Amino acid sequence: MLLKVLFCPTPLSLNMTLNGTCLALRQVGRAASRLPCRASPQLLGLVRRCSITTSASNNKGNPRQKERVVILGSGWAGYAFANTLDPAKYERIVVSPRSHFVFTPLLASTAVGTLEFRSVLEPVRRLSGVNFYQGWADDIDFVRKTVRAEANTADDLASKTIVLPAGGGNYPKQPGIKGEVFDVSYDKVVIACGSFSQTFGVDGVREHAHFLRDIGDSRRIRLRVLSLFEQCAHQRTDHNASAAQDTESRRAGHLTNEDRRSLLHFAVVGGGPTGIEFAAELHDLIYEDLARIYPDLIQFVRITVYDIAPKVLPMFDKALSKYATDHFARQGINVRTKTSLSRIRLAPNDLGREHGGLTLTLADSDSTEIPAGLVVWSTGLMANPLISRLASKSFPLSTPSSEPPSSEPPSPESSLALDPKTHLLLTDSHLRARVNHPSDPHATLDDVFVIGDCAVMESQPHLPKTAQVASQQAVYLAKQLSARAVGKKTFKFRNWGTLTYLGGWKAIHQSSADELKGWVAWVIWRGAYLTKSMSLRNKIMVPFYWITSWLFGRDISRF
């Protein structure tokens, strides 16, 4: 039978016996692969070709057996949803400009070498059964149920924070590089595209500041910190040199003490958890590791946190916020509240041109200018441009019938509803997208869901834009869809508390049940982040690098 099928010239005979023969071929192939004979590779190649032909023959013309859910984004909301949704009931497709999920609470640790970069990453393609397309979602056709996307072909845009130009606009993609535009059909779509960093129109932020929202950001910060110390250590002069000797040193092309004091000023703009934790981690790196390598430079180091609010960490109560400020004061970290910046630019001398020195202009009456070598910007979020593009679309609320279209297009009837304060997409209590419709004030799109930073629930409009909220929304929606129970149970956020690391093995923790500070809160901080790591692989890697850094010091290699 096997030889007859292999050499039979009629396609009809081949089609009739193909499935059974391929099973036999696979069994023979497994046996042949273990034999040291020359015929084995040819037979295995035949098995592979037969399997591909069988798969194409079986799939051709057959409708999809499972509903297709397209997920826009691979952040806390998108990744957690894709990981939780039942693969036996839904076909999952993820569209995202980056191919990984980042455990953002530990990004500051990677920026100073406490953790290795890959220990906080989860590749999307490792999710079993998930199809992934790397690109930007540019539009959604709610009538034809298709997502239009542009492939991300620029490597340097895959892992760094994208900052919109002043006044909004489109993604600042690589000039001259146009990715392939493709459409993905869906039965249900989950919009989890997140948000962008907010610059508040401050001149020079996009060009000169560093952000801390992706793994590429933390790598650039780490390289910059190490580079600054190396530059300041190069061609050292006596730190007790006179002004005349400093002038002579500058003429010779060397850095003066004042230059070192300028370059080793690290400015953190934003007093939220991200900014505070980075300042704490940076202090640990400098005084626990770099102080032993560059002992003469420590006298020039300054770390300053700038925030426009009356106090840092506004999500904590006054006592814990004061504890954090006092702890920073003891460590020598300067906290300047009620202070904002109006401009960031290169220093107007060789320090800026040759060493990347910066000048910060404070938005006060006398426009004070402060030199710095590094600015880390962590001040707030703004809506993804996809949100405003979708909200500007008009479409009929119901899917059009199969009748031929009339000569005149139908008048638009509805559009996605936006929250007037945040300009994010409104949802009902089941995370379905709300619709502006003249005859139904509670209308929703039952196949369009919005979760994470780009969503505002009408019933709970004040939920913070945090990883905790996004992941809980994702898990809730995935379980409701898997149980075919959307619309039966409303989403309720459960606050597990807020944690922030302060450096020196100290942290603060606040929840509805308790308020903790110091070493006990630090233990809870590390335990919580470890248990929330997505995969078993990272649950092993993170404590391994913690112990390695504690025993042997942080990695200070520049690469």
Coordinates of C-alpha atoms in Angstrom, one line a residue:
M1 CA 0.0 0.0 0.0
L2 CA 2.8 2.4 0.9
L3 CA 4.6 1.9 -2.4
K4 CA 1.4 2.1 -4.4
V5 CA 0.5 5.5 -2.9
L6 CA 4.1 6.9 -3.3
F7 CA 4.2 6.1 -7.0
C8 CA 0.6 6.3 -8.0
P9 CA 0.2 9.0 -10.7
T10 CA -3.5 9.8 -10.0
P11 CA -4.3 12.6 -7.5
L12 CA -7.6 10.9 -6.6
S13 CA -5.8 7.9 -5.2
L14 CA -3.4 10.0 -3.3
N15 CA -6.2 12.1 -1.8
M16 CA -8.2 9.1 -0.7
T17 CA -5.4 7.4 1.2
L18 CA -3.3 10.5 2.2
N19 CA -4.3 10.8 5.8
G20 CA -3.8 7.1 6.6
T21 CA -0.6 6.9 4.6
C22 CA 0.9 9.9 6.3
L23 CA 0.3 8.3 9.7
A24 CA 2.2 5.3 8.5
L25 CA 4.9 7.5 7.1
R26 CA 5.3 9.3 10.4
Q27 CA 5.7 5.9 12.2
V28 CA 8.2 4.7 9.6
G29 CA 10.0 8.0 9.8
R30 CA 10.5 7.8 13.5
A31 CA 11.9 4.4 13.2
A32 CA 14.1 5.4 10.2
S33 CA 15.5 8.4 12.1
R34 CA 17.1 6.0 14.5
L35 CA 18.8 3.9 11.8
P36 CA 22.3 4.8 10.6
C37 CA 21.4 4.5 6.9
R38 CA 21.6 6.9 3.9
A39 CA 17.9 6.6 3.1
S40 CA 16.7 8.0 6.4
P41 CA 17.1 11.8 5.5
Q42 CA 15.2 11.3 2.2
L43 CA 12.4 9.5 4.0
L44 CA 12.2 12.1 6.7
G45 CA 12.0 14.8 4.1
L46 CA 9.1 13.0 2.5
V47 CA 7.4 12.7 5.8
R48 CA 7.7 16.5 6.4
R49 CA 6.4 17.3 2.9
C50 CA 3.5 15.0 3.4
S51 CA 2.6 16.5 6.8
I52 CA 2.6 20.0 5.4
T53 CA 0.4 18.9 2.4
T54 CA -2.0 17.2 4.8
S55 CA -2.2 20.3 7.0
A56 CA -2.9 22.6 4.1
S57 CA -5.4 20.2 2.6
N58 CA -7.3 19.9 5.9
N59 CA -7.3 23.6 6.6
K60 CA -8.2 24.8 3.1
G61 CA -11.7 26.0 3.0
N62 CA -12.5 25.0 6.5
P63 CA -14.0 27.7 8.8
R64 CA -12.4 28.5 12.1
Q65 CA -13.6 26.3 14.9
K66 CA -12.8 28.7 17.7
E67 CA -13.5 32.4 18.1
R68 CA -10.6 34.6 17.3
V69 CA -9.6 37.2 19.9
V70 CA -7.1 39.9 18.9
I71 CA -5.2 41.5 21.7
L72 CA -3.6 44.9 21.1
G73 CA -0.6 45.2 23.4
S74 CA 1.8 43.1 25.4
G75 CA 1.9 45.1 28.7
W76 CA 0.4 44.2 32.0
A77 CA -3.1 44.1 30.6
G78 CA -2.5 42.5 27.2
Y79 CA 0.0 39.8 28.4
A80 CA -2.0 38.8 31.5
F81 CA -5.2 38.5 29.4
A82 CA -3.5 36.4 26.7
N83 CA -1.9 34.2 29.4
T84 CA -5.3 33.6 31.2
L85 CA -7.7 33.2 28.3
D86 CA -8.7 29.6 27.7
P87 CA -6.9 28.4 24.6
A88 CA -9.3 25.5 24.1
K89 CA -12.2 28.0 23.5
Y90 CA -10.4 30.9 21.8
E91 CA -7.8 31.5 19.2
R92 CA -5.4 34.2 20.6
I93 CA -3.6 36.7 18.5
V94 CA -1.4 39.4 20.0
V95 CA -0.4 42.5 18.1
S96 CA 2.2 44.7 19.8
P97 CA 5.3 46.7 18.8
R98 CA 7.4 44.8 21.3
S99 CA 7.7 41.1 21.5
H100 CA 8.0 40.8 25.2
F101 CA 6.3 41.7 28.5
V102 CA 8.3 43.7 31.0
F103 CA 7.9 43.4 34.8
T104 CA 8.1 47.1 35.3
P105 CA 8.4 47.3 39.1
L106 CA 11.9 45.8 38.8
L107 CA 13.1 47.9 35.9
A108 CA 15.0 50.2 38.3
S109 CA 16.9 47.2 39.6
T110 CA 18.1 46.3 36.0
A111 CA 19.1 49.9 35.4
V112 CA 21.8 49.7 38.2
G113 CA 22.9 46.1 37.6
T114 CA 21.1 44.5 40.6
L115 CA 19.2 42.3 38.2
E116 CA 20.0 41.0 34.7
F117 CA 17.8 42.5 32.0
R118 CA 16.3 39.2 30.8
S119 CA 15.2 38.3 34.3
V120 CA 12.3 40.8 34.1
L121 CA 11.2 39.9 30.5
E122 CA 8.6 37.4 29.3
P123 CA 8.7 36.7 25.6
V124 CA 5.2 36.7 24.1
R125 CA 6.0 33.9 21.7
R126 CA 6.6 31.6 24.7
L127 CA 2.9 31.6 25.5
S128 CA 1.6 28.3 24.2
G129 CA -0.7 28.5 21.3
V130 CA -0.6 32.3 20.9
N131 CA 0.0 33.9 17.5
F132 CA 2.1 37.0 17.6
Y133 CA 2.5 39.9 15.2
Q134 CA 5.1 42.6 16.0
G135 CA 3.7 45.9 14.9
W136 CA 1.6 49.0 15.7
A137 CA -2.2 48.8 15.6
D138 CA -3.1 51.8 13.4
D139 CA -6.9 51.4 13.1
I140 CA -9.8 49.1 13.8
D141 CA -12.8 48.6 11.4
F142 CA -15.6 47.9 13.8
V143 CA -18.0 47.0 11.0
R144 CA -15.8 44.5 9.1
K145 CA -14.1 43.4 12.3
T146 CA -10.5 43.9 11.2
V147 CA -7.5 45.4 12.8
R148 CA -5.0 47.3 10.5
A149 CA -1.4 47.2 11.7
E150 CA 2.0 48.2 10.6
A151 CA 4.9 45.8 11.2
N152 CA 7.7 47.1 13.5
T153 CA 10.8 46.7 11.3
A154 CA 13.2 48.9 13.3
D155 CA 15.1 47.1 16.0
D156 CA 15.7 50.2 18.2
L157 CA 12.0 50.9 18.5
A158 CA 11.2 47.5 19.9
S159 CA 12.3 48.1 23.5
K160 CA 12.5 51.8 24.3
T161 CA 9.9 54.4 25.4
I162 CA 8.2 56.2 22.5
V163 CA 7.5 59.8 23.2
L164 CA 5.0 61.7 21.1
P165 CA 6.0 65.0 19.6
A166 CA 4.5 68.2 21.1
G167 CA 0.8 68.5 20.4
G168 CA 0.4 64.7 20.0
G169 CA 0.5 63.2 16.5
N170 CA 1.5 59.8 15.2
Y171 CA 4.1 57.4 16.4
P172 CA 7.6 58.8 15.9
K173 CA 8.7 55.8 13.9
Q174 CA 12.0 55.4 12.2
P175 CA 12.3 57.9 9.4
G176 CA 12.4 56.3 6.0
I177 CA 11.4 52.9 7.2
K178 CA 7.9 51.8 6.5
G179 CA 6.7 48.5 7.9
E180 CA 4.4 46.1 6.0
V181 CA 0.8 47.0 6.5
F182 CA -1.5 44.0 7.2
D183 CA -5.0 43.3 8.4
V184 CA -6.1 40.8 11.1
S185 CA -9.7 39.8 11.4
Y186 CA -11.3 39.2 14.8
D187 CA -14.4 38.0 16.5
K188 CA -13.5 39.9 19.6
V189 CA -10.9 42.5 20.1
V190 CA -9.3 43.6 23.4
I191 CA -7.7 47.1 23.3
A192 CA -4.8 47.0 25.8
C193 CA -2.4 49.4 24.0
G194 CA -1.4 51.2 27.2
S195 CA -0.3 54.8 27.4
F196 CA 2.6 57.1 26.5
S197 CA 5.0 59.1 28.7
Q198 CA 3.8 62.6 29.4
T199 CA 6.2 65.5 28.9
F200 CA 3.8 68.4 29.6
G201 CA 5.4 70.3 26.7
V202 CA 8.7 70.9 28.5
D203 CA 11.3 71.8 25.9
G204 CA 14.1 69.3 25.5
V205 CA 12.6 66.3 27.3
R206 CA 12.2 64.2 24.2
E207 CA 15.8 64.9 23.1
H208 CA 17.7 64.8 26.3
A209 CA 15.8 63.0 29.1
H210 CA 15.8 59.3 29.9
F211 CA 12.6 57.4 30.6
L212 CA 12.1 54.2 32.5
R213 CA 9.3 52.2 31.1
D214 CA 11.0 49.5 29.0
I215 CA 14.1 47.3 29.1
G216 CA 15.9 49.5 26.5
D217 CA 15.4 52.5 28.7
S218 CA 17.0 50.8 31.7
R219 CA 20.0 49.7 29.5
R220 CA 20.6 53.2 28.3
I221 CA 20.4 54.6 31.8
R222 CA 22.8 52.0 33.1
L223 CA 25.3 52.8 30.3
R224 CA 25.0 56.5 30.9
V225 CA 25.7 56.3 34.7
L226 CA 28.7 54.1 34.2
S227 CA 30.0 56.3 31.3
L228 CA 29.7 59.4 33.5
F229 CA 31.9 57.9 36.2
E230 CA 34.4 56.7 33.7
Q231 CA 34.6 60.1 32.0
C232 CA 35.1 61.8 35.3
A233 CA 37.8 59.3 36.4
H234 CA 39.7 59.8 33.2
Q235 CA 42.8 62.1 33.5
R236 CA 42.1 62.9 37.1
T237 CA 43.5 66.0 38.7
D238 CA 44.0 66.7 42.3
H239 CA 40.6 67.3 44.0
N240 CA 42.3 70.0 46.2
A241 CA 43.5 71.9 43.1
S242 CA 43.3 75.7 43.1
A243 CA 41.1 77.7 40.7
A244 CA 44.2 78.5 38.6
Q245 CA 45.1 74.8 38.3
D246 CA 41.5 74.0 37.4
T247 CA 41.6 76.6 34.6
E248 CA 44.9 75.2 33.3
S249 CA 43.4 71.7 33.4
R250 CA 40.4 72.8 31.4
R251 CA 42.7 74.4 28.8
A252 CA 44.5 71.0 28.5
G253 CA 41.2 69.3 27.7
H254 CA 40.8 67.8 31.2
L255 CA 37.6 67.9 33.3
T256 CA 37.8 70.2 36.3
N257 CA 36.3 69.5 39.7
E258 CA 33.4 71.8 38.8
D259 CA 32.8 69.8 35.6
R260 CA 32.8 66.6 37.6
R261 CA 30.3 68.1 40.1
S262 CA 28.1 69.0 37.1
L263 CA 28.3 65.6 35.4
L264 CA 27.8 63.6 38.5
H265 CA 24.5 65.3 39.4
F266 CA 21.7 62.9 38.8
A267 CA 18.3 64.5 38.4
V268 CA 15.1 62.5 38.8
V269 CA 11.9 64.3 37.7
G270 CA 8.8 62.9 39.3
G271 CA 8.2 61.8 42.9
G272 CA 6.0 58.8 42.2
P273 CA 7.1 55.2 43.0
T274 CA 9.1 54.9 39.7
G275 CA 11.2 58.0 40.4
I276 CA 11.7 57.3 44.1
E277 CA 12.7 53.7 43.5
F278 CA 15.1 54.6 40.8
A279 CA 16.7 57.3 43.0
A280 CA 17.0 54.6 45.8
E281 CA 18.5 52.0 43.5
L282 CA 21.0 54.5 42.1
H283 CA 22.1 55.5 45.6
D284 CA 22.7 51.8 46.4
L285 CA 24.7 51.3 43.3
I286 CA 26.9 54.4 43.9
Y287 CA 27.6 54.0 47.6
E288 CA 27.8 50.2 47.7
D289 CA 29.7 49.4 44.5
L290 CA 31.0 52.4 42.7
A291 CA 32.4 54.0 45.8
R292 CA 35.0 51.2 46.1
I293 CA 36.0 51.7 42.4
Y294 CA 35.9 55.5 42.2
P295 CA 36.5 56.7 45.8
D296 CA 37.8 60.1 44.7
L297 CA 34.6 60.9 42.8
I298 CA 32.0 60.3 45.5
Q299 CA 32.5 63.8 46.9
F300 CA 31.1 65.2 43.6
V301 CA 27.9 62.9 43.5
R302 CA 24.5 64.5 44.0
I303 CA 21.0 62.9 43.5
T304 CA 18.0 65.2 43.4
V305 CA 14.3 64.4 43.1
Y306 CA 12.1 67.1 41.6
D307 CA 8.3 67.1 41.9
I308 CA 5.7 69.7 41.3
A309 CA 3.4 68.3 44.1
P310 CA 3.7 69.4 47.7
K311 CA 5.0 66.0 48.7
V312 CA 6.5 62.9 47.0
L313 CA 4.6 59.6 46.9
P314 CA 1.1 61.2 46.9
M315 CA -0.6 57.8 47.0
F316 CA 0.8 57.2 50.5
D317 CA -0.5 58.9 53.6
K318 CA 1.4 61.9 55.1
A319 CA 3.3 59.8 57.7
L320 CA 4.8 57.3 55.2
S321 CA 5.6 60.0 52.7
K322 CA 7.5 61.9 55.4
Y323 CA 9.3 58.8 56.4
A324 CA 10.5 58.4 52.8
T325 CA 11.6 62.0 52.6
D326 CA 13.5 61.8 56.0
H327 CA 15.1 58.5 54.9
F328 CA 16.3 60.2 51.7
A329 CA 17.7 63.1 53.7
R330 CA 19.7 60.8 55.8
Q331 CA 21.1 59.1 52.7
G332 CA 22.0 62.5 51.1
I333 CA 19.3 62.4 48.4
N334 CA 17.8 65.9 48.0
V335 CA 14.0 66.1 47.5
R336 CA 12.7 69.3 46.0
T337 CA 8.9 69.5 46.0
K338 CA 6.7 72.3 44.5
T339 CA 9.4 72.5 41.8
S340 CA 8.9 72.1 38.0
L341 CA 11.2 72.3 35.0
S342 CA 10.6 74.5 32.0
R343 CA 13.6 73.4 29.8
I344 CA 16.3 70.8 29.4
R345 CA 19.2 71.5 27.0
L346 CA 22.8 70.6 26.4
A347 CA 25.3 72.6 28.5
P348 CA 26.5 75.6 26.4
N349 CA 30.2 74.7 26.4
D350 CA 32.5 71.7 25.8
L351 CA 30.9 69.9 28.7
G352 CA 27.7 69.6 26.7
R353 CA 29.3 69.0 23.3
E354 CA 31.9 66.4 24.4
H355 CA 30.5 64.9 27.5
G356 CA 26.7 65.2 27.1
G357 CA 26.3 67.6 30.1
L358 CA 22.8 69.1 30.5
T359 CA 21.4 72.2 31.9
L360 CA 18.0 72.2 33.7
T361 CA 15.9 75.4 33.8
L362 CA 13.6 75.6 36.8
A363 CA 10.2 77.2 36.2
D364 CA 10.5 79.8 38.9
S365 CA 10.7 83.6 38.9
D366 CA 14.4 83.8 38.3
S367 CA 14.6 80.8 35.9
T368 CA 17.4 79.1 37.9
E369 CA 19.7 76.9 35.8
I370 CA 21.1 73.7 37.3
P371 CA 23.8 71.4 35.6
A372 CA 23.3 67.7 35.5
G373 CA 24.8 64.7 33.8
L374 CA 21.6 62.5 33.7
V375 CA 17.9 63.3 33.8
V376 CA 15.4 60.5 34.4
W377 CA 11.9 61.6 33.5
S378 CA 8.9 59.9 35.3
T379 CA 6.1 62.4 35.6
G380 CA 2.9 61.0 34.2
L381 CA 1.0 59.3 31.3
M382 CA -0.9 60.5 28.2
A383 CA -3.3 58.6 26.0
N384 CA -2.0 56.4 23.2
P385 CA -2.7 58.1 19.8
L386 CA -4.7 55.1 18.7
I387 CA -7.4 56.0 21.2
S388 CA -8.1 59.4 19.7
R389 CA -8.1 57.9 16.2
L390 CA -10.6 55.3 17.2
A391 CA -12.8 57.8 19.0
S392 CA -12.9 60.0 15.9
K393 CA -14.5 57.3 13.8
S394 CA -18.2 57.0 13.1
F395 CA -19.9 53.7 12.4
P396 CA -23.3 52.1 12.4
L397 CA -24.0 50.4 15.7
S398 CA -25.2 47.2 14.1
T399 CA -23.5 45.2 11.4
P400 CA -24.9 45.9 7.9
S401 CA -26.9 43.3 6.2
S402 CA -25.8 41.4 3.1
E403 CA -27.9 43.5 0.8
P404 CA -26.1 45.5 -1.9
P405 CA -25.1 48.9 -0.7
S406 CA -27.1 51.9 -1.8
S407 CA -25.7 54.7 -3.9
E408 CA -25.4 56.9 -0.8
P409 CA -23.4 55.8 2.2
P410 CA -25.4 55.3 5.4
S411 CA -25.2 58.2 7.9
P412 CA -23.0 57.6 10.8
E413 CA -24.8 56.7 14.0
S414 CA -22.3 56.1 16.7
S415 CA -18.7 56.5 17.9
L416 CA -16.6 55.3 20.8
A417 CA -17.2 57.3 24.0
L418 CA -14.3 59.1 25.7
D419 CA -13.8 60.2 29.3
P420 CA -13.9 64.0 29.1
K421 CA -11.1 64.4 31.7
T422 CA -8.5 61.9 30.7
H423 CA -9.5 61.4 27.0
L424 CA -9.4 57.6 27.4
L425 CA -12.0 55.1 26.3
L426 CA -15.0 54.7 28.5
T427 CA -16.2 51.2 29.4
D428 CA -19.1 49.7 31.3
S429 CA -18.7 47.7 34.5
H430 CA -17.9 44.6 32.3
L431 CA -15.1 46.4 30.4
R432 CA -17.0 46.6 27.2
A433 CA -16.4 49.7 25.1
R434 CA -19.1 52.4 25.6
V435 CA -20.6 54.0 22.5
N436 CA -22.1 57.4 21.9
H437 CA -25.5 56.6 20.4
P438 CA -28.4 59.1 20.1
S439 CA -31.1 56.6 21.0
D440 CA -29.3 54.5 23.6
P441 CA -27.3 56.2 26.3
H442 CA -26.0 52.9 27.6
A443 CA -24.9 51.4 24.3
T444 CA -21.8 49.2 24.1
L445 CA -19.9 47.2 21.5
D446 CA -20.3 43.7 22.8
D447 CA -17.2 42.4 20.9
V448 CA -14.9 45.3 21.8
F449 CA -13.2 45.4 25.2
V450 CA -10.8 47.9 26.7
I451 CA -8.5 47.2 29.7
G452 CA -5.5 48.7 31.3
D453 CA -4.1 52.3 31.1
C454 CA -6.3 53.2 28.1
A455 CA -9.6 52.5 29.8
V456 CA -11.8 54.4 32.2
M457 CA -14.7 52.5 33.8
E458 CA -17.9 54.6 34.2
S459 CA -18.7 52.9 37.5
Q460 CA -15.1 53.3 38.9
P461 CA -13.6 56.3 37.2
H462 CA -10.9 57.0 39.8
L463 CA -9.0 53.7 39.5
P464 CA -5.2 54.4 39.3
K465 CA -3.3 53.6 36.2
T466 CA -1.1 50.9 37.8
A467 CA 0.0 47.4 37.0
Q468 CA -2.2 46.1 39.7
V469 CA -5.4 47.4 38.2
A470 CA -4.4 46.4 34.6
S471 CA -3.6 42.8 35.6
Q472 CA -6.8 42.4 37.6
Q473 CA -8.9 43.7 34.7
A474 CA -7.1 41.3 32.4
V475 CA -7.6 38.2 34.5
Y476 CA -11.3 39.2 35.2
L477 CA -12.1 39.6 31.5
A478 CA -10.3 36.5 30.4
K479 CA -12.1 34.4 33.0
Q480 CA -15.5 35.9 32.0
L481 CA -14.9 35.1 28.4
S482 CA -13.6 31.6 29.1
A483 CA -16.8 30.9 31.1
R484 CA -19.0 32.5 28.4
A485 CA -20.3 34.7 31.2
V486 CA -19.6 38.3 30.0
G487 CA -22.2 40.7 31.4
K488 CA -23.1 38.6 34.5
K489 CA -20.5 39.7 37.0
T490 CA -19.1 43.2 37.3
F491 CA -15.5 44.0 37.7
K492 CA -14.4 45.0 41.2
F493 CA -10.9 46.1 42.0
R494 CA -9.2 44.6 45.0
N495 CA -6.4 46.8 46.4
W496 CA -3.5 44.7 47.6
G497 CA -1.6 47.7 48.8
T498 CA 1.2 49.9 47.5
L499 CA 4.9 49.3 47.9
T500 CA 7.9 51.5 47.3
Y501 CA 11.6 50.7 47.8
L502 CA 13.6 53.5 49.6
G503 CA 17.1 52.0 49.4
G504 CA 19.3 50.6 52.1
W505 CA 17.1 47.5 52.6
K506 CA 14.1 49.8 53.6
A507 CA 10.7 50.2 52.0
I508 CA 7.2 51.4 52.8
H509 CA 3.9 49.5 52.4
Q510 CA 0.4 50.8 52.7
S511 CA -2.9 48.9 52.4
S512 CA -6.4 49.0 53.9
A513 CA -5.2 46.5 56.6
D514 CA -1.8 47.9 57.6
E515 CA 1.0 50.4 57.2
L516 CA 4.5 49.2 57.3
K517 CA 8.0 50.8 56.9
G518 CA 11.6 49.9 57.2
W519 CA 13.1 46.4 56.9
V520 CA 9.8 44.5 57.3
A521 CA 8.3 46.4 54.4
W522 CA 11.4 45.7 52.4
V523 CA 10.9 41.9 52.9
I524 CA 7.2 42.3 51.8
W525 CA 8.4 44.3 48.8
R526 CA 10.7 41.6 47.6
G527 CA 8.4 38.8 48.3
A528 CA 5.5 40.5 46.5
Y529 CA 7.5 41.2 43.4
L530 CA 8.9 37.7 43.3
T531 CA 5.5 36.0 43.6
K532 CA 4.0 38.3 40.9
S533 CA 6.7 37.4 38.4
M534 CA 4.9 35.8 35.5
S535 CA 6.9 32.6 34.8
L536 CA 8.7 29.9 36.9
R537 CA 11.8 30.8 34.9
N538 CA 11.8 34.4 36.2
K539 CA 10.8 33.3 39.7
I540 CA 14.1 31.4 39.7
M541 CA 16.3 34.0 38.0
V542 CA 15.2 37.0 40.1
P543 CA 16.3 35.6 43.5
F544 CA 19.4 34.2 41.9
Y545 CA 20.6 37.6 40.8
W546 CA 19.5 39.2 44.1
I547 CA 21.8 36.7 45.9
T548 CA 24.6 37.1 43.4
S549 CA 24.5 40.9 43.7
W550 CA 24.5 40.7 47.5
L551 CA 27.5 38.3 47.6
F552 CA 29.7 39.6 44.7
G553 CA 28.4 43.1 44.0
R554 CA 26.4 44.5 41.1
D555 CA 27.5 44.0 37.5
I556 CA 29.2 47.3 36.4
S557 CA 30.2 46.1 32.9
R558 CA 29.4 48.5 30.0
F559 CA 27.9 46.6 27.1

